[in-house]
Amino acid sequence: MLPIYEIEPALVAAMRGKGRVIVQAPTGSGKSTQIPQMLLRHGLLGEKGEVVVLQPRRLAARLLAKRVAEEVGTPLGGVVGYQIRLESRTSAATRIRFVTEGILLRQMSFDPALRGVSAILFDEFHERHLYGDISLARARQIQETVRPDLKIAVMSATLDAGPLEAYLAPCETVSSQGRSFPVKIEYLQKPVDFEAEPVWDVAARECERAAAATGGDLLVFMPGSYEIGRTVQAIQGRPGLRGLVVLPLHGELSPEAQDRAVARYERRKVIVSTNVAETSLTIDGVTAIVDSGLARIARFDPHRGINTLLVERISAASADQRAGRAGRTAPGLCIRLWTEREHGRRPAQELPEVKRLDLAEVVLTLKAAGISDTFGFPWLEKPERRSLERAESLLADLGAIEPAGGITPVGRRMLQFPAHPRYARMFLAAEERGCVRAVALMSALTQGRGILLRGGGREVAQAREELFGEEHESDFFLLMRAWQYADKQGYSLDACRRLGIHAQSARQVGPLFEQFLEVARGAGLDTAERRVEGTDIRKCVLAGFPDQLARRLDAGTLRCELVHGRKGVLARESSIQRSPLFVAAEITEVGGRAGEVSVLLGLATAVEEAWLKELFPGDFRDAREVAYDGAAKRVVSRRERRFRDLVLEAKSSAEDVPLDRAAAILTAEVVAGRIKIETWDEAVEQWIVRVNRLAEWFPELEVNSLGEADRVTLIEQVCYGETSAKGVRDKPVMPVLRDWLTAEQLAVLDDYLPERLVMGNGRKSRLTYAKEGPPLLSARIQELYGVDGRLAIGHGRVPVRIEVLAPNQRPIQVTEDLGRFWREVYPKIKPELSRRYPRHEWR
C-alpha cells in the first residue's frame, strides 16, 4: 500500500472541516495519483462536481491522468481526463481533471464562480510557478466570497509550510513520512567544460559507470530535447550500455513516445529526461541518477522585454529532488556532473517565478477576471512594484488595458493566445495581414540565444550578403533567412560556421516555431504558407513593440530617442542604418566608466510614421509648446508632432511667443542659475532684507514680508516683456521692487530702516541688514570721532551694532555702546594704532 494512505482519514476530515489543507508527502508516496481518488471515493466532490489537479508541466498532467484512469478502470477522457494548452481529453463524465496552471487561471477569468469545480489540488507547489501562485490566490478569493464550499489542498514533497499556513489560515497541515532508501551522492573529481567536452558525452560515460555499479534502471537529467537526443545517441554508442533500452522523455514527444518512456520492460532501461521527471512523475525501478545539473529556466529578459527559457545551473534543492528519484524502491546512486566544490556555490533554492518573470501575461489574465487593482491583489509573495508597473505600462502600450486599468476588447482577444502579450498582439496584427507564419518564426527566433554570432569579420559579412542579399528593412529578415538556410543545411556545423550562424541555437528554433504555429492554430488563425509583403510583417513587429519605438536624432550618428523619454544608440551591426524611425526588439544596457550606462538598440525593424496612425490612432497628436532653447538662449514657440511622448518632428520659432509663458520659462532658468540678472545685486538683496525686517520689527505697520515664493514672483515681473536671456540680463530690478510696496510703505521703509545713518558728527554711514540680529554700521575709527553712546533706528526701537574699523578697514571691535568703547577699549589700542598708522588723526 502506498504511504499516502496513512494520512487518508486526517486528510478527508480536514477537507470536510476547514476546506483548506496543506499536504506534505515525499516524492513517490502517491499523493498526485491517490488524493484525487480519495476525494471522489469519500463523496467530497458532490454528485457531479470535479476535482481539478494543477500540474506545473503538460507532460506530467497527461501521464498522471493516464495512470489514474487506468487505476480507476475507465478510458482516458471519461471519469479521469486532462486539459493542457491546445489539447483536451475530457467529457461531461469527467470528475478528476489534471490541468496545467494557466488553464485554471483562464477558467477563473471567464467563470469567476468556478461552476462545477468542487476541489482544487495544487501539486508540486514548492516549485513556485507564477501561475500556481496566482491561481492559489484567486482560489482563496473565490472561496472567501462566492464559493465557501470550494475545497483547496496544496501538496508538495519539500514545501516550507510556515508562510503558506499563514497565508491560508485557517487551514490544516497533514504530513506523510513516506519511505525511501539511502542514495549515495558522487561528484566529478575535476570541473568539466561542456563547451570543450559536450555534456552528453560526459553523461554517457558516467551512465556506463552507474550501470555497472547498480542493478536497476537509470534516469539521466538533461536541459532540453536537443541535449536529450544527443545523449541518447551517445549512450547507444557506449559498449558497456549495449542491451539497455534507451528512451527520451520530454514535452515535445508524441504521447505514444512519452508512454514508452515510463512503461515497464523486461530489460534494463535508461530514460533521458528534462526536469519533468524531477517531480510529479515517479518512474518505477530507477536506482541510478546521472544529473547534468542543467535545466531550461524561465526568466525575464530585460533586453527583449519578454520571458525567455535559458539553460542554467539548477539549485541545490532541485539537485536533491533529482537524487531522491533513485531511492524510491531500493538503495540508489546519484552521479552529479560537477564537483563538490562547485555544488557549494549553487543557490540553495530557485527564486519564485513571481520574482524573476515578466508579469504582463498574468496581469492581463487578472484584468480579464475583473481585478483592476493588481497592486492590491492578495499575492502569496508580493512582486516588486516596479515589475507590476512595467507590466501595466506594456499592456497599456499594446492597447490591452485602458488608462483606468480595465481590459479592452483588444486585450480580451489577446487572451486567446497562450503567449506573451507582445506576441499575442503581433498575432492579432498578423491575422489581418495574412503573415501568421512569419510572426510565429520571428517569435521563435527571440526566445533563446541569438543564432547569429557577433564578429566574424568582413569574410562572414560578405558571405551573408552574397547569399542573403542586402537588408535594410528589418534585422528579423536577416535572422529568418539565416535560420531557413541552417534548417535546409541540416544545421551542418561547417555550413553554419561559414555564415557566422550558431548551429545549436538555430536547431532549437525549429521546435519553438512549431509551438508558436500551434498557438496560432489553437486561436483559429490560418497558418498556411503564402507569399507576404515585408511591409505587412514590419507592421506586425510595430504592433508588438510600440513601447520600443525609436527616432534617429541625426543622420551622422546612431543616437536615438525612444518612447517614454529614453535615449539610446542603434547597434552598429544592425542593418537598419538608413531608417529615421524604427522599433528595437532588443534593448541592452551596458555599464561604462564612472557608472555611466549606454543603451544599445538591437534587432531593429524600420517603420513608417503613417503606420503609427494606422495601428495606434489615439496615440498620435500635434502639440504646440513654448520652451527655452538653450542653444539660442531664448524662449521659442515649438510645434511638435508626437507619438505618445516621442517627438517625431519639431519646428521652432521666436515669433508668436506669449509673454506670460516666456516670463514663466525665463524665471525658471533664472531660479535654476542658468541665467543671471546682472542688476540683481547686493543692493537688491539688502532692500528685500530691509522689507522683511520691517515686517518683523514693526508688525503694526502691516507690511508684507517677501518669502521665497514672492522672490520668484518678483523675478517673473522682471522677466515680463522679455523673450531672451540677454533681455533679462540687463533689465533694471529696483523699479519692480519698489512697485512691490505702496508709496506710503516706501516712505515708512526709508524712515524706519534707512540705508544710511546720519550720526551725531554729521557723517552718513551705510547700514547692513541681516536676516537675523541687529543692523550693522561699519565705519573707520576716525569717522566715529564725536559719536558717543548707543545708536538706534526705527524711532529708537532698533539698536544698531557698530563695527569699528582700523584705517586698513579691518575690524577692531564690534559694540552696541560707543561710549564704553571710548572709555575702556580705545585707550588701550590707541598707542599701537597710532604707531602703525601715523599719518591718520588720533584724538
mmCIF file of N, CA, C and O in Angstrom, residues 273-302:
data_model
loop_
_atom_site.group_PDB
_atom_site.id
_atom_site.type_symbol
_atom_site.label_atom_id
_atom_site.label_comp_id
_atom_site.label_asym_id
_atom_site.label_seq_id
_atom_site.Cartn_x
_atom_site.Cartn_y
_atom_site.Cartn_z
ATOM 1 N N SER A 273 15.716 12.451 -19.596
ATOM 2 C CA SER A 273 14.544 13.310 -19.405
ATOM 3 C C SER A 273 14.924 14.747 -19.074
ATOM 4 O O SER A 273 16.015 15.022 -18.575
ATOM 5 N N THR A 274 13.984 15.638 -19.338
ATOM 6 C CA THR A 274 14.084 17.004 -18.805
ATOM 7 C C THR A 274 13.678 16.952 -17.332
ATOM 8 O O THR A 274 13.427 15.883 -16.774
ATOM 9 N N ASN A 275 13.561 18.132 -16.708
ATOM 10 C CA ASN A 275 13.206 18.138 -15.289
ATOM 11 C C ASN A 275 11.755 17.760 -15.034
ATOM 12 O O ASN A 275 11.278 17.842 -13.909
ATOM 13 N N VAL A 276 11.026 17.302 -16.079
ATOM 14 C CA VAL A 276 9.676 16.786 -15.849
ATOM 15 C C VAL A 276 9.722 15.572 -14.935
ATOM 16 O O VAL A 276 8.759 15.289 -14.213
ATOM 17 N N ALA A 277 10.833 14.826 -14.950
ATOM 18 C CA ALA A 277 10.963 13.637 -14.091
ATOM 19 C C ALA A 277 11.499 13.982 -12.711
ATOM 20 O O ALA A 277 11.692 13.101 -11.881
ATOM 21 N N GLU A 278 11.742 15.283 -12.481
ATOM 22 C CA GLU A 278 12.263 15.710 -11.175
ATOM 23 C C GLU A 278 11.181 15.626 -10.108
ATOM 24 O O GLU A 278 11.446 15.324 -8.951
ATOM 25 N N THR A 279 9.952 15.932 -10.492
ATOM 26 C CA THR A 279 8.823 15.893 -9.567
ATOM 27 C C THR A 279 7.617 15.306 -10.285
ATOM 28 O O THR A 279 7.665 15.022 -11.481
ATOM 29 N N SER A 280 6.548 15.125 -9.589
ATOM 30 C CA SER A 280 5.257 14.651 -10.127
ATOM 31 C C SER A 280 5.321 13.194 -10.569
ATOM 32 O O SER A 280 4.619 12.339 -10.029
ATOM 33 N N LEU A 281 6.145 12.921 -11.587
ATOM 34 C CA LEU A 281 6.187 11.563 -12.130
ATOM 35 C C LEU A 281 7.137 10.691 -11.330
ATOM 36 O O LEU A 281 8.294 11.050 -11.118
ATOM 37 N N THR A 282 6.665 9.531 -10.891
ATOM 38 C CA THR A 282 7.543 8.546 -10.277
ATOM 39 C C THR A 282 7.719 7.411 -11.271
ATOM 40 O O THR A 282 6.743 6.759 -11.663
ATOM 41 N N ILE A 283 8.941 7.186 -11.699
ATOM 42 C CA ILE A 283 9.236 6.140 -12.674
ATOM 43 C C ILE A 283 9.780 4.942 -11.913
ATOM 44 O O ILE A 283 10.854 5.020 -11.296
ATOM 45 N N ASP A 284 9.029 3.865 -11.908
ATOM 46 C CA ASP A 284 9.386 2.676 -11.123
ATOM 47 C C ASP A 284 10.695 2.068 -11.607
ATOM 48 O O ASP A 284 10.994 2.060 -12.799
ATOM 49 N N GLY A 285 11.448 1.528 -10.655
ATOM 50 C CA GLY A 285 12.637 0.749 -10.987
ATOM 51 C C GLY A 285 13.916 1.523 -11.133
ATOM 52 O O GLY A 285 14.977 0.930 -11.365
ATOM 53 N N VAL A 286 13.881 2.843 -11.000
ATOM 54 C CA VAL A 286 15.095 3.654 -11.163
ATOM 55 C C VAL A 286 15.943 3.552 -9.901
ATOM 56 O O VAL A 286 15.480 3.820 -8.792
ATOM 57 N N THR A 287 17.204 3.149 -10.047
ATOM 58 C CA THR A 287 18.128 3.073 -8.907
ATOM 59 C C THR A 287 19.376 3.927 -9.113
ATOM 60 O O THR A 287 20.216 4.006 -8.215
ATOM 61 N N ALA A 288 19.521 4.538 -10.286
ATOM 62 C CA ALA A 288 20.702 5.381 -10.527
ATOM 63 C C ALA A 288 20.295 6.638 -11.281
ATOM 64 O O ALA A 288 19.493 6.573 -12.218
ATOM 65 N N ILE A 289 20.863 7.766 -10.862
ATOM 66 C CA ILE A 289 20.621 9.065 -11.492
ATOM 67 C C ILE A 289 21.945 9.601 -12.017
ATOM 68 O O ILE A 289 22.963 9.555 -11.322
ATOM 69 N N VAL A 290 21.927 10.108 -13.241
ATOM 70 C CA VAL A 290 23.052 10.887 -13.762
ATOM 71 C C VAL A 290 22.507 12.275 -14.038
ATOM 72 O O VAL A 290 21.617 12.454 -14.884
ATOM 73 N N ASP A 291 23.013 13.253 -13.315
ATOM 74 C CA ASP A 291 22.429 14.598 -13.334
ATOM 75 C C ASP A 291 23.402 15.574 -13.985
ATOM 76 O O ASP A 291 24.506 15.805 -13.483
ATOM 77 N N SER A 292 22.957 16.176 -15.094
ATOM 78 C CA SER A 292 23.782 17.191 -15.771
ATOM 79 C C SER A 292 23.858 18.476 -14.949
ATOM 80 O O SER A 292 24.743 19.303 -15.166
ATOM 81 N N GLY A 293 22.897 18.665 -14.022
ATOM 82 C CA GLY A 293 22.863 19.894 -13.230
ATOM 83 C C GLY A 293 22.345 21.088 -13.998
ATOM 84 O O GLY A 293 22.460 22.226 -13.543
ATOM 85 N N LEU A 294 21.737 20.839 -15.169
ATOM 86 C CA LEU A 294 21.251 21.923 -16.023
ATOM 87 C C LEU A 294 19.746 21.802 -16.240
ATOM 88 O O LEU A 294 19.188 20.700 -16.178
ATOM 89 N N ALA A 295 19.115 22.938 -16.487
ATOM 90 C CA ALA A 295 17.691 22.952 -16.833
ATOM 91 C C ALA A 295 17.407 24.225 -17.604
ATOM 92 O O ALA A 295 18.141 25.214 -17.502
ATOM 93 N N ARG A 296 16.330 24.185 -18.369
ATOM 94 C CA ARG A 296 15.864 25.412 -19.012
ATOM 95 C C ARG A 296 14.971 26.136 -18.020
ATOM 96 O O ARG A 296 13.924 25.620 -17.626
ATOM 97 N N ILE A 297 15.401 27.318 -17.608
ATOM 98 C CA ILE A 297 14.710 28.065 -16.560
ATOM 99 C C ILE A 297 14.172 29.356 -17.144
ATOM 100 O O ILE A 297 14.877 30.085 -17.850
ATOM 101 N N ALA A 298 12.904 29.615 -16.844
ATOM 102 C CA ALA A 298 12.251 30.824 -17.365
ATOM 103 C C ALA A 298 12.672 32.041 -16.563
ATOM 104 O O ALA A 298 12.612 32.033 -15.328
ATOM 105 N N ARG A 299 13.097 33.087 -17.270
ATOM 106 C CA ARG A 299 13.453 34.352 -16.631
ATOM 107 C C ARG A 299 13.045 35.499 -17.548
ATOM 108 O O ARG A 299 12.977 35.357 -18.762
ATOM 109 N N PHE A 300 12.818 36.656 -16.929
ATOM 110 C CA PHE A 300 12.545 37.862 -17.717
ATOM 111 C C PHE A 300 13.848 38.358 -18.314
ATOM 112 O O PHE A 300 14.847 38.522 -17.613
ATOM 113 N N ASP A 301 13.823 38.556 -19.619
ATOM 114 C CA ASP A 301 14.987 39.101 -20.317
ATOM 115 C C ASP A 301 14.731 40.590 -20.559
ATOM 116 O O ASP A 301 13.932 40.950 -21.429
ATOM 117 N N PRO A 302 15.381 41.474 -19.785
ATOM 118 C CA PRO A 302 15.122 42.913 -19.959
ATOM 119 C C PRO A 302 15.539 43.431 -21.319
ATOM 120 O O PRO A 302 15.044 44.454 -21.772
#
